[in-house]
Amino acid sequence: AAKRLRYVLEALDEFGQAKDVTAQLVSLQDSLGTVRDLHLFVARVVERIGVLGMIEARRRAAKALSVDADDTPSPALARVRPGLIALAKRARQHADVAFDEFRATWDQARVTALATSLDELIGALGQP
């Protein structure tokens, strides 16, 4: 929502107050964007590790049951699973820190000030 509002306000650059509100929205968007990007990265890594686990489990089950004579080695990514897990843990820690920073930066007073600035801008837009 902040991104969409920002794009609308960027079209109103002639209003000095719009620039101030736009700058605040950019900051808000950047803060939340960092958290979102890190969460998406962690989710992708978890999904890939799950797929690798499924492939490995099938391979081992087939080998144990002598169902498949093909002794295909584990996928190459299976060898880097510990590294993927470490990256995901680190990304999750960074996401937590980024969210804590967002909460500290965007406290109730700052959100209220942004809402007030938006109300004032809307009022100014209604003036001839």
Steps between C-alpha positions, in 0.01 A plus 500: 500500500787736581654431161177573313440818698857607438457461124185711508674771701801502267260622233429799727862621522392861455368499856790546741319306767459203264877468478532476879229235526647313204841491671340356813320236294826406327656444842203291611507300177875437528468379858218260429648396165817379668302287745281360223792417270680314776188303593448403135862387475464281809177351365668415169793334674267297722301391194816393315631309800165321520518401135857377547392297800217344305731406211755354740234303691363350178849408383583330829166320519538371145853382575397331827211321332703418189218654299725700279826363364607855416742612769476868416705715734334759720424833334794738506304743713463238772871541571452868570196453725690599816610821330144573388377450854769732634406766242132469585572532873710808439234653274235430765715672764544800269124507439435501875749785550353693206149460642613612844660806338176565309297482821743731679510749213131491415352544845148629562615862505661474156201320351269765645722777359489336156121470519475867600724601210281299263186664640656844451605413146151377416360824640747704294405311184138593557586873508466699176 
